[in-house]
Tab-separated table of C-alpha atoms and ligand atoms in Angstrom:
chain	number	residue	atom	x	y	z
A	1	MET	CA	-11.737	15.770	-18.400
A	2	ILE	CA	-11.830	11.808	-16.779
A	3	LYS	CA	-10.126	12.383	-13.396
A	4	PHE	CA	-7.680	9.506	-12.233
A	5	LEU	CA	-9.004	9.922	-9.247
A	6	ASP	CA	-11.469	12.528	-8.215
A	7	LEU	CA	-10.560	12.975	-3.896
A	8	HIS	CA	-13.611	15.675	-3.412
A	9	LYS	CA	-16.328	13.566	-4.749
A	10	ILE	CA	-14.418	10.774	-2.411
A	11	ASN	CA	-14.702	12.657	0.632
A	12	GLN	CA	-17.991	14.605	-0.336
A	13	ARG	CA	-19.631	11.620	0.636
A	14	PHE	CA	-18.825	12.053	4.452
A	15	HIS	CA	-18.834	15.401	4.887
A	16	THR	CA	-21.777	15.776	7.358
A	17	GLU	CA	-20.261	12.335	9.338
A	18	PHE	CA	-16.549	14.663	8.778
A	19	GLU	CA	-18.738	17.897	10.004
A	20	ALA	CA	-19.971	16.660	13.052
A	21	ALA	CA	-17.134	14.461	14.233
A	22	PHE	CA	-14.980	17.757	14.026
A	23	LYS	CA	-17.525	19.904	15.747
A	24	GLN	CA	-16.961	17.066	18.593
A	25	SER	CA	-13.204	17.139	18.504
A	26	LEU	CA	-13.046	21.373	18.693
A	27	LYS	CA	-15.221	20.632	21.945
A	28	GLU	CA	-13.386	17.532	23.320
A	29	SER	CA	-10.090	19.017	22.728
A	30	HIS	CA	-8.437	16.178	23.157
A	31	TYR	CA	-5.768	16.057	20.040
A	32	ILE	CA	-3.631	13.025	21.016
A	33	LEU	CA	-4.312	9.379	21.531
A	34	GLY	CA	-7.652	9.805	22.509
A	35	LYS	CA	-10.429	8.142	22.201
A	36	ASN	CA	-11.080	7.590	18.012
A	37	VAL	CA	-7.684	6.152	18.313
A	38	THR	CA	-8.328	3.580	20.351
A	39	LYS	CA	-11.673	3.566	18.848
A	40	PHE	CA	-10.100	3.006	14.898
A	41	GLU	CA	-7.425	0.903	16.299
A	42	ASN	CA	-10.121	-2.041	17.328
A	43	ALA	CA	-12.114	-1.210	14.702
A	44	PHE	CA	-9.070	-1.675	12.383
A	45	ALA	CA	-8.046	-4.946	14.249
A	46	ASN	CA	-11.452	-6.169	14.060
A	47	TYR	CA	-11.654	-5.979	10.102
A	48	CYS	CA	-8.204	-7.162	9.835
A	49	GLY	CA	-8.761	-10.092	11.798
A	50	THR	CA	-5.914	-9.329	13.686
A	51	GLN	CA	-5.162	-9.286	17.216
A	52	TYR	CA	-3.611	-5.589	17.966
A	53	CYS	CA	-3.655	-2.291	15.515
A	54	ILE	CA	-1.229	0.421	16.014
A	55	GLY	CA	-2.057	3.614	14.446
A	56	THR	CA	1.014	5.283	13.363
A	57	ALA	CA	1.928	8.861	11.844
A	58	ASN	CA	2.394	7.170	7.679
A	59	GLY	CA	3.071	4.183	5.767
A	60	LEU	CA	6.835	4.660	6.307
A	61	ASP	CA	6.620	4.985	9.333
A	62	ALA	CA	4.829	1.473	10.019
A	63	LEU	CA	7.154	-0.151	7.799
A	64	THR	CA	10.137	1.553	9.644
A	65	LEU	CA	8.828	1.118	13.315
A	66	ILE	CA	7.922	-2.745	12.330
A	67	LEU	CA	12.028	-3.350	11.557
A	68	LYS	CA	12.835	-0.889	14.629
A	69	GLY	CA	10.081	-3.475	16.836
A	70	TYR	CA	11.920	-6.382	16.202
A	71	ILE	CA	15.217	-4.976	16.739
A	72	HIS	CA	14.129	-3.554	19.728
A	73	LEU	CA	12.514	-7.252	21.015
A	74	GLY	CA	16.108	-8.557	19.361
A	75	LYS	CA	14.904	-10.533	16.810
A	76	LEU	CA	16.967	-8.636	14.718
A	77	GLU	CA	19.864	-6.439	14.957
A	78	LYS	CA	21.702	-4.123	12.542
A	79	GLY	CA	23.466	-5.184	8.858
A	80	ASP	CA	20.528	-8.071	8.062
A	81	LYS	CA	19.153	-7.883	5.119
A	82	VAL	CA	15.934	-7.186	3.812
A	83	ILE	CA	14.182	-8.472	0.947
A	84	VAL	CA	11.781	-6.060	-0.948
A	85	PRO	CA	10.243	-5.954	-3.944
A	86	ALA	CA	12.125	-3.705	-6.792
A	87	ASN	CA	9.576	-1.983	-8.271
A	88	THR	CA	7.858	-1.044	-5.314
A	89	PHE	CA	7.162	2.187	-3.993
A	90	ILE	CA	10.353	4.257	-2.576
A	91	ALA	CA	8.934	3.846	1.155
A	92	THR	CA	9.484	0.420	1.544
A	93	VAL	CA	12.645	0.383	0.596
A	94	LEU	CA	13.009	3.573	3.157
A	95	SER	CA	11.738	1.756	6.261
A	96	VAL	CA	14.883	-0.371	5.330
A	97	ILE	CA	17.306	1.792	5.108
A	98	HIS	CA	16.309	3.818	8.365
A	99	ALA	CA	16.365	1.135	10.252
A	100	GLY	CA	19.817	0.240	9.643
A	101	LEU	CA	18.785	-3.008	7.549
A	102	GLU	CA	19.981	-3.851	3.883
A	103	PRO	CA	17.704	-3.866	1.120
A	104	VAL	CA	17.795	-6.580	-0.997
A	105	PHE	CA	15.936	-6.311	-4.457
A	106	ILE	CA	14.096	-9.250	-5.640
A	107	GLU	CA	12.344	-8.857	-9.307
A	108	PRO	CA	8.415	-9.342	-9.596
A	109	ASN	CA	6.874	-11.323	-11.853
A	110	SER	CA	5.934	-10.017	-14.646
A	111	GLN	CA	2.682	-10.776	-14.966
A	112	THR	CA	1.311	-9.839	-11.375
A	113	TYR	CA	3.849	-7.257	-10.314
A	114	ASN	CA	4.357	-8.816	-7.451
A	115	LEU	CA	7.238	-11.047	-5.506
A	116	SER	CA	7.604	-14.318	-6.917
A	117	LEU	CA	9.265	-16.647	-4.584
A	118	GLU	CA	11.308	-18.384	-7.825
A	119	ASN	CA	12.828	-15.443	-7.630
A	120	ILE	CA	13.127	-15.424	-4.348
A	121	LYS	CA	14.830	-18.691	-4.256
A	122	GLN	CA	17.587	-17.558	-6.384
A	123	HIS	CA	18.765	-14.618	-4.384
A	124	TYR	CA	18.021	-16.304	-0.957
A	125	THR	CA	21.306	-16.426	1.308
A	126	SER	CA	21.710	-16.959	4.981
A	127	LYS	CA	22.278	-13.627	5.765
A	128	ILE	CA	18.695	-12.794	4.676
A	129	LYS	CA	16.540	-12.580	8.169
A	130	VAL	CA	12.647	-10.633	6.127
A	131	VAL	CA	10.460	-10.933	3.611
A	132	ILE	CA	8.263	-7.198	2.885
A	133	MET	CA	5.497	-8.504	0.868
A	134	VAL	CA	4.084	-5.670	-1.001
A	135	HIS	CA	0.846	-6.285	-2.580
A	136	LEU	CA	1.348	-3.628	-5.689
A	137	TYR	CA	-1.688	-2.360	-7.012
A	138	GLY	CA	-4.320	-3.662	-4.437
A	139	GLN	CA	-3.341	-7.448	-5.450
A	140	ILE	CA	-2.418	-10.258	-2.919
A	141	ALA	CA	1.385	-11.480	-3.564
A	142	ASP	CA	1.843	-15.191	-3.825
A	143	VAL	CA	1.423	-15.300	0.431
A	144	GLU	CA	1.292	-18.985	0.611
A	145	ASN	CA	4.431	-20.290	-0.768
A	146	ILE	CA	5.832	-17.100	0.460
A	147	SER	CA	5.257	-17.651	3.367
A	148	GLU	CA	5.985	-21.349	3.576
A	149	PHE	CA	9.389	-20.726	2.037
A	150	ALA	CA	9.416	-17.986	4.773
A	151	ARG	CA	8.383	-20.448	7.396
A	152	GLN	CA	11.010	-23.225	6.734
A	153	ASN	CA	14.034	-20.597	6.518
A	154	ASN	CA	12.765	-18.939	10.038
A	155	LEU	CA	12.529	-15.411	8.427
A	156	LEU	CA	9.758	-12.916	9.230
A	157	LEU	CA	7.695	-11.908	6.433
A	158	ILE	CA	5.941	-8.659	6.586
A	159	GLU	CA	3.548	-6.918	4.650
A	160	ASP	CA	3.601	-3.769	3.061
A	161	ALA	CA	-0.208	-3.155	2.248
A	162	ALA	CA	-0.677	0.437	1.862
A	163	GLN	CA	-2.110	-0.650	-1.506
A	164	ALA	CA	-4.245	-3.217	-0.560
A	165	HIS	CA	-6.662	-2.341	2.452
A	166	GLY	CA	-9.133	-4.925	3.120
A	167	ALA	CA	-8.029	-7.307	-0.066
A	168	GLU	CA	-8.684	-10.858	1.056
A	169	SER	CA	-6.919	-13.878	-0.294
A	170	VAL	CA	-8.569	-17.460	0.917
A	171	THR	CA	-7.053	-17.338	4.217
A	172	GLY	CA	-7.933	-13.703	5.508
A	173	ARG	CA	-7.360	-10.053	4.637
A	174	THR	CA	-4.349	-8.227	4.535
A	175	GLY	CA	-2.918	-7.017	7.709
A	176	ASN	CA	-3.086	-10.280	8.486
A	177	LEU	CA	-1.319	-12.550	6.330
A	178	SER	CA	2.218	-12.259	7.864
A	179	ASN	CA	3.566	-11.437	11.185
A	180	ALA	CA	3.069	-7.461	11.272
A	181	ALA	CA	1.198	-5.902	8.151
A	182	ALA	CA	2.077	-1.649	7.598
A	183	PHE	CA	-0.979	0.096	5.910
A	184	SER	CA	-1.147	3.850	5.157
A	185	PHE	CA	-4.560	6.064	4.816
A	186	TYR	CA	-2.178	8.872	2.580
A	187	PRO	CA	-5.729	10.603	0.854
A	188	SER	CA	-5.025	8.660	-2.045
A	189	LYS	CA	-5.377	5.064	-0.947
A	190	ASN	CA	-8.526	2.661	-0.500
A	191	LEU	CA	-9.047	4.101	2.802
A	192	GLY	CA	-7.393	7.782	3.007
A	193	ALA	CA	-7.553	9.833	5.564
A	194	LEU	CA	-7.477	14.028	5.136
A	195	GLY	CA	-3.894	14.275	5.598
A	196	ASP	CA	-1.176	11.827	6.727
A	197	GLY	CA	-2.287	8.460	8.574
A	198	GLY	CA	-0.833	4.959	8.973
A	199	ALA	CA	-0.638	1.581	11.019
A	200	VAL	CA	0.128	-1.447	12.399
A	201	THR	CA	-1.419	-4.707	12.320
A	202	THR	CA	-0.174	-7.863	13.689
A	203	ASN	CA	-0.847	-10.730	16.479
A	204	ASP	CA	2.239	-10.770	18.264
A	205	SER	CA	1.791	-9.191	21.599
A	206	THR	CA	5.376	-8.645	22.001
A	207	LEU	CA	5.504	-6.506	18.721
A	208	ASN	CA	2.899	-4.556	19.828
A	209	ASP	CA	4.021	-3.337	22.712
A	210	ALA	CA	7.618	-2.454	21.704
A	211	ILE	CA	5.605	-0.231	18.122
A	212	ARG	CA	3.375	1.029	21.315
A	213	LEU	CA	6.752	2.660	23.283
A	214	LEU	CA	8.938	3.148	19.878
A	215	ARG	CA	5.787	5.252	18.305
A	216	ASN	CA	5.609	7.944	21.521
A	217	TYR	CA	8.611	8.775	22.569
A	218	GLY	CA	9.696	5.303	24.212
A	219	SER	CA	7.074	6.232	26.955
A	220	LYS	CA	3.776	4.711	28.331
A	221	GLU	CA	3.426	7.000	30.796
A	222	LYS	CA	4.319	10.720	30.601
A	223	TYR	CA	7.582	11.883	30.971
A	224	ASN	CA	8.669	8.422	31.156
A	225	ASN	CA	10.984	6.996	28.705
A	226	GLN	CA	11.598	3.596	28.769
A	227	ILE	CA	13.363	3.048	25.306
A	228	VAL	CA	14.575	5.239	22.180
A	229	GLY	CA	11.441	6.395	20.832
A	230	PHE	CA	10.173	8.501	17.633
A	231	ASN	CA	7.383	10.738	17.674
A	232	SER	CA	4.841	8.620	14.805
A	233	ARG	CA	1.204	8.622	16.119
A	234	LEU	CA	-1.819	8.942	13.875
A	235	ASP	CA	-3.958	12.098	15.061
A	236	GLU	CA	-7.346	12.073	16.693
A	237	ILE	CA	-8.826	14.073	14.241
A	238	GLN	CA	-7.679	11.362	11.458
A	239	ALA	CA	-9.011	8.588	13.299
A	240	SER	CA	-12.243	10.351	13.813
A	241	PHE	CA	-12.645	10.254	9.659
A	242	LEU	CA	-11.331	6.738	9.215
A	243	ASN	CA	-14.108	5.147	11.619
A	244	ILE	CA	-16.560	7.011	10.111
A	245	LYS	CA	-14.681	5.575	6.425
A	246	LEU	CA	-13.851	2.286	7.280
A	247	SER	CA	-17.798	1.453	6.976
A	248	THR	CA	-17.263	1.754	3.492
A	249	LEU	CA	-14.206	0.310	2.670
A	250	ASP	CA	-15.437	-2.839	1.406
A	251	SER	CA	-18.702	-1.331	-0.494
A	252	ASP	CA	-15.272	0.935	-1.918
A	253	ASN	CA	-13.715	-2.236	-2.957
A	254	GLN	CA	-16.623	-3.890	-4.168
A	255	ARG	CA	-16.985	-0.978	-6.421
A	256	ARG	CA	-13.267	-0.727	-8.056
A	257	ARG	CA	-13.661	-4.701	-8.418
A	258	HIS	CA	-16.696	-3.623	-10.951
A	259	ILE	CA	-15.067	-1.275	-12.537
A	260	ALA	CA	-12.188	-3.265	-13.342
A	261	LYS	CA	-13.851	-6.102	-14.468
A	262	THR	CA	-15.960	-3.770	-16.966
A	263	TYR	CA	-12.329	-2.843	-18.015
A	264	LEU	CA	-11.027	-6.123	-18.923
A	265	ASP	CA	-14.729	-7.244	-20.814
A	266	SER	CA	-14.754	-4.625	-22.510
A	267	ILE	CA	-11.038	-2.709	-23.813
A	268	ILE	CA	-10.426	-4.430	-26.840
A	269	ASN	CA	-7.101	-3.790	-28.423
A	270	HIS	CA	-3.865	-5.647	-29.334
A	271	LYS	CA	-1.983	-2.083	-28.044
A	272	ILE	CA	-2.674	-2.346	-24.612
A	273	GLN	CA	-1.916	-5.297	-22.767
A	274	LEU	CA	-4.430	-5.553	-19.968
A	275	PRO	CA	-3.278	-6.571	-15.742
A	276	ASN	CA	-3.942	-10.016	-14.476
A	277	TYR	CA	-6.583	-10.670	-12.404
A	278	ASN	CA	-8.779	-13.826	-11.473
A	279	GLY	CA	-11.468	-12.054	-10.460
A	280	SER	CA	-12.088	-12.935	-7.047
A	281	LYS	CA	-11.143	-10.344	-3.880
A	282	ASN	CA	-7.321	-11.116	-3.779
A	283	HIS	CA	-7.665	-7.565	-5.445
A	284	VAL	CA	-8.726	-4.380	-4.744
A	285	PHE	CA	-7.453	-2.200	-7.517
A	286	TYR	CA	-5.681	0.772	-5.766
A	287	ALA	CA	-4.406	1.312	-9.627
A	288	PHE	CA	-5.003	-0.632	-12.523
A	289	VAL	CA	-2.017	-0.510	-14.465
A	290	VAL	CA	-1.477	-1.220	-17.981
A	291	GLU	CA	1.161	-1.896	-20.715
A	292	VAL	CA	1.932	-0.672	-23.900
A	293	ASP	CA	4.810	-0.467	-26.278
A	294	ASP	CA	5.114	2.815	-26.707
A	295	ARG	CA	4.023	5.381	-23.306
A	296	ALA	CA	4.876	8.477	-24.825
A	297	ASP	CA	2.345	8.577	-27.752
A	298	PHE	CA	-0.207	6.420	-25.025
A	299	SER	CA	-0.097	8.944	-22.997
A	300	LYS	CA	-0.254	11.781	-25.632
A	301	TYR	CA	-3.311	10.111	-26.980
A	302	LEU	CA	-4.993	10.459	-23.665
A	303	ASP	CA	-4.262	13.643	-22.655
A	304	ASN	CA	-6.076	14.761	-25.902
A	305	ASN	CA	-8.868	12.358	-25.463
A	306	ALA	CA	-9.572	14.267	-21.943
A	307	VAL	CA	-8.198	11.089	-19.788
A	308	GLU	CA	-6.212	11.460	-16.563
A	309	TRP	CA	-3.332	9.242	-15.953
A	310	LEU	CA	-0.439	8.744	-13.556
A	311	ILE	CA	2.373	6.544	-13.564
A	312	HIS	CA	3.314	4.181	-10.735
A	313	TYR	CA	5.751	4.538	-10.781
A	314	PRO	CA	8.236	6.312	-13.797
A	315	ILE	CA	11.829	5.213	-12.364
A	316	PRO	CA	11.963	2.327	-10.206
A	317	PRO	CA	13.955	2.754	-6.304
A	318	HIS	CA	17.458	1.260	-7.433
A	319	LYS	CA	17.470	4.149	-10.506
A	320	GLN	CA	16.675	7.261	-7.634
A	321	ARG	CA	19.659	9.299	-7.187
A	322	ALA	CA	18.330	8.724	-3.528
A	323	LEU	CA	19.590	5.049	-4.113
A	324	VAL	CA	22.363	5.599	-5.925
A	325	SER	CA	24.534	3.207	-4.548
A	326	PHE	CA	22.110	0.580	-5.760
A	327	SER	CA	22.295	1.781	-9.160
A	328	HIS	CA	24.484	-0.863	-10.639
A	329	LEU	CA	21.917	-3.861	-9.931
A	330	ASN	CA	20.786	-5.830	-12.793
A	331	LEU	CA	16.929	-5.301	-12.903
A	332	PRO	CA	15.770	-5.671	-16.487
A	333	ILE	CA	12.267	-7.189	-15.618
A	334	THR	CA	12.019	-3.943	-12.942
A	335	GLU	CA	13.033	-1.832	-15.728
A	336	LYS	CA	11.000	-2.988	-18.408
A	337	ILE	CA	8.217	-3.079	-16.152
A	338	HIS	CA	8.485	0.213	-15.055
A	339	LYS	CA	9.395	1.983	-19.176
A	340	ARG	CA	6.183	-0.255	-20.433
A	341	ILE	CA	3.455	0.924	-17.163
A	342	ILE	CA	0.721	3.497	-16.783
A	343	SER	CA	-2.314	3.507	-14.475
A	344	LEU	CA	-6.024	4.224	-15.827
A	345	PRO	CA	-9.073	6.017	-13.646
A	346	ILE	CA	-10.121	4.149	-11.555
A	347	SER	CA	-12.559	5.128	-7.973
A	348	PRO	CA	-15.246	4.460	-6.349
A	349	VAL	CA	-17.216	6.963	-7.261
A	350	MET	CA	-16.265	7.013	-10.908
A	351	SER	CA	-19.480	6.880	-12.845
A	352	ASN	CA	-20.251	4.269	-15.304
A	353	GLU	CA	-20.455	6.942	-17.828
A	354	ASP	CA	-17.081	7.734	-17.324
A	355	VAL	CA	-15.957	4.195	-17.353
A	356	GLN	CA	-18.264	3.612	-20.905
A	357	ASN	CA	-15.971	6.580	-22.378
A	358	VAL	CA	-11.984	5.237	-21.099
A	359	ILE	CA	-13.410	2.321	-22.444
A	360	GLN	CA	-14.490	4.003	-25.664
A	361	VAL	CA	-10.972	6.059	-26.008
A	362	LEU	CA	-9.158	2.935	-25.412
A	363	ASN	CA	-10.246	0.783	-27.996
A	364	LYS	CA	-9.997	3.958	-30.375
A	365	TYR	CA	-6.342	4.298	-29.585
B	1	PLP	C1	1.785	4.915	-0.150
B	1	PLP	C2	2.556	3.866	0.208
B	1	PLP	C3	3.782	3.374	1.152
B	1	PLP	C4	3.777	4.949	2.280
B	1	PLP	O1	2.844	5.540	2.712
B	1	PLP	P1	2.375	7.026	3.585
B	1	PLP	O2	1.324	6.741	3.745
B	1	PLP	O3	3.015	8.101	2.072
B	1	PLP	O4	4.091	6.883	4.207
B	1	PLP	C5	4.110	2.456	1.532
B	1	PLP	N1	4.034	1.868	0.813
B	1	PLP	C6	3.682	1.727	-0.542
B	1	PLP	C7	3.337	0.637	-1.724
B	1	PLP	C8	3.011	2.636	-0.754
B	1	PLP	O5	1.911	2.736	-1.619
């Protein structure tokens, strides 16, 4: 069986260091907002090239706290509209709703799966105050054009970088391509903890201050609550594991790109549409997504040939029961993509032999 993502194997590489970190944590018994979180926040800000990083409990909270932070600072208000890609993971949309704002679903470019400036322009109104660009599947969105548009129209630009830790554009790394960025350290992400975790990165010192308050009961000093806050902190123990794993993020991403290039060079089958990739570091291949006409048939074929697969994602957010008030929207590109996409195994610990096996299986389909 070729695993889709072998998390045990991914984390096994660090077992000795994890055990040492855990022992140290047991000894120190400082569980919340201690030196491991501070160390990780500094290291990750430094990695992204931003001035600030704030650890949060997960990626959804990181997104929500950015929006709540801007509301707290008076830069957004209830009812303001926020552009989200219609084909994103539902968390992007939920953050907008949890912040009391209104999502505007925009169709992606069908080649890159990311927001296109063209489609944003078509739906732009003066009620829109924010664009959340998702670097979906690990590929950086059309940052240059979208940030120019955001600047011209005085919009806040936010990155949902939950799938794109370490991806690089000509102007810098994800996390540093917008006003503020949200990351998730969910175990399966390119930088994954051994549980939940998230972070915000930004160069805005007022937003940094606001989110630091919001994530910790609105308090800087214990039992002194300045604003109506939340409890959304990155755990010390998770921060200690992330400090260890951050050192291999670049080489892990490099390995993912290498596997992706091998797939792109070697999978030759007119029934399988391969993803677009320019060969640069602008993609970290959180997922390697192909399209097929008959997905039921193709997935059964993969099952029969012991190749694991996943779908990112089978149902678009506006068709989820939770978001039924948006189900009337006409989003044909998104709906077509969701019917055709399927993700193949890719991970930094996948062996060359497994890569070759996947290629053989696909070429025989
Ligand atoms: C994983 C993910 C999130 C949410 O992260 P959690 O840590 O699971 O809350 C948000 N957006 C995208 C695009 C994601 O892939």
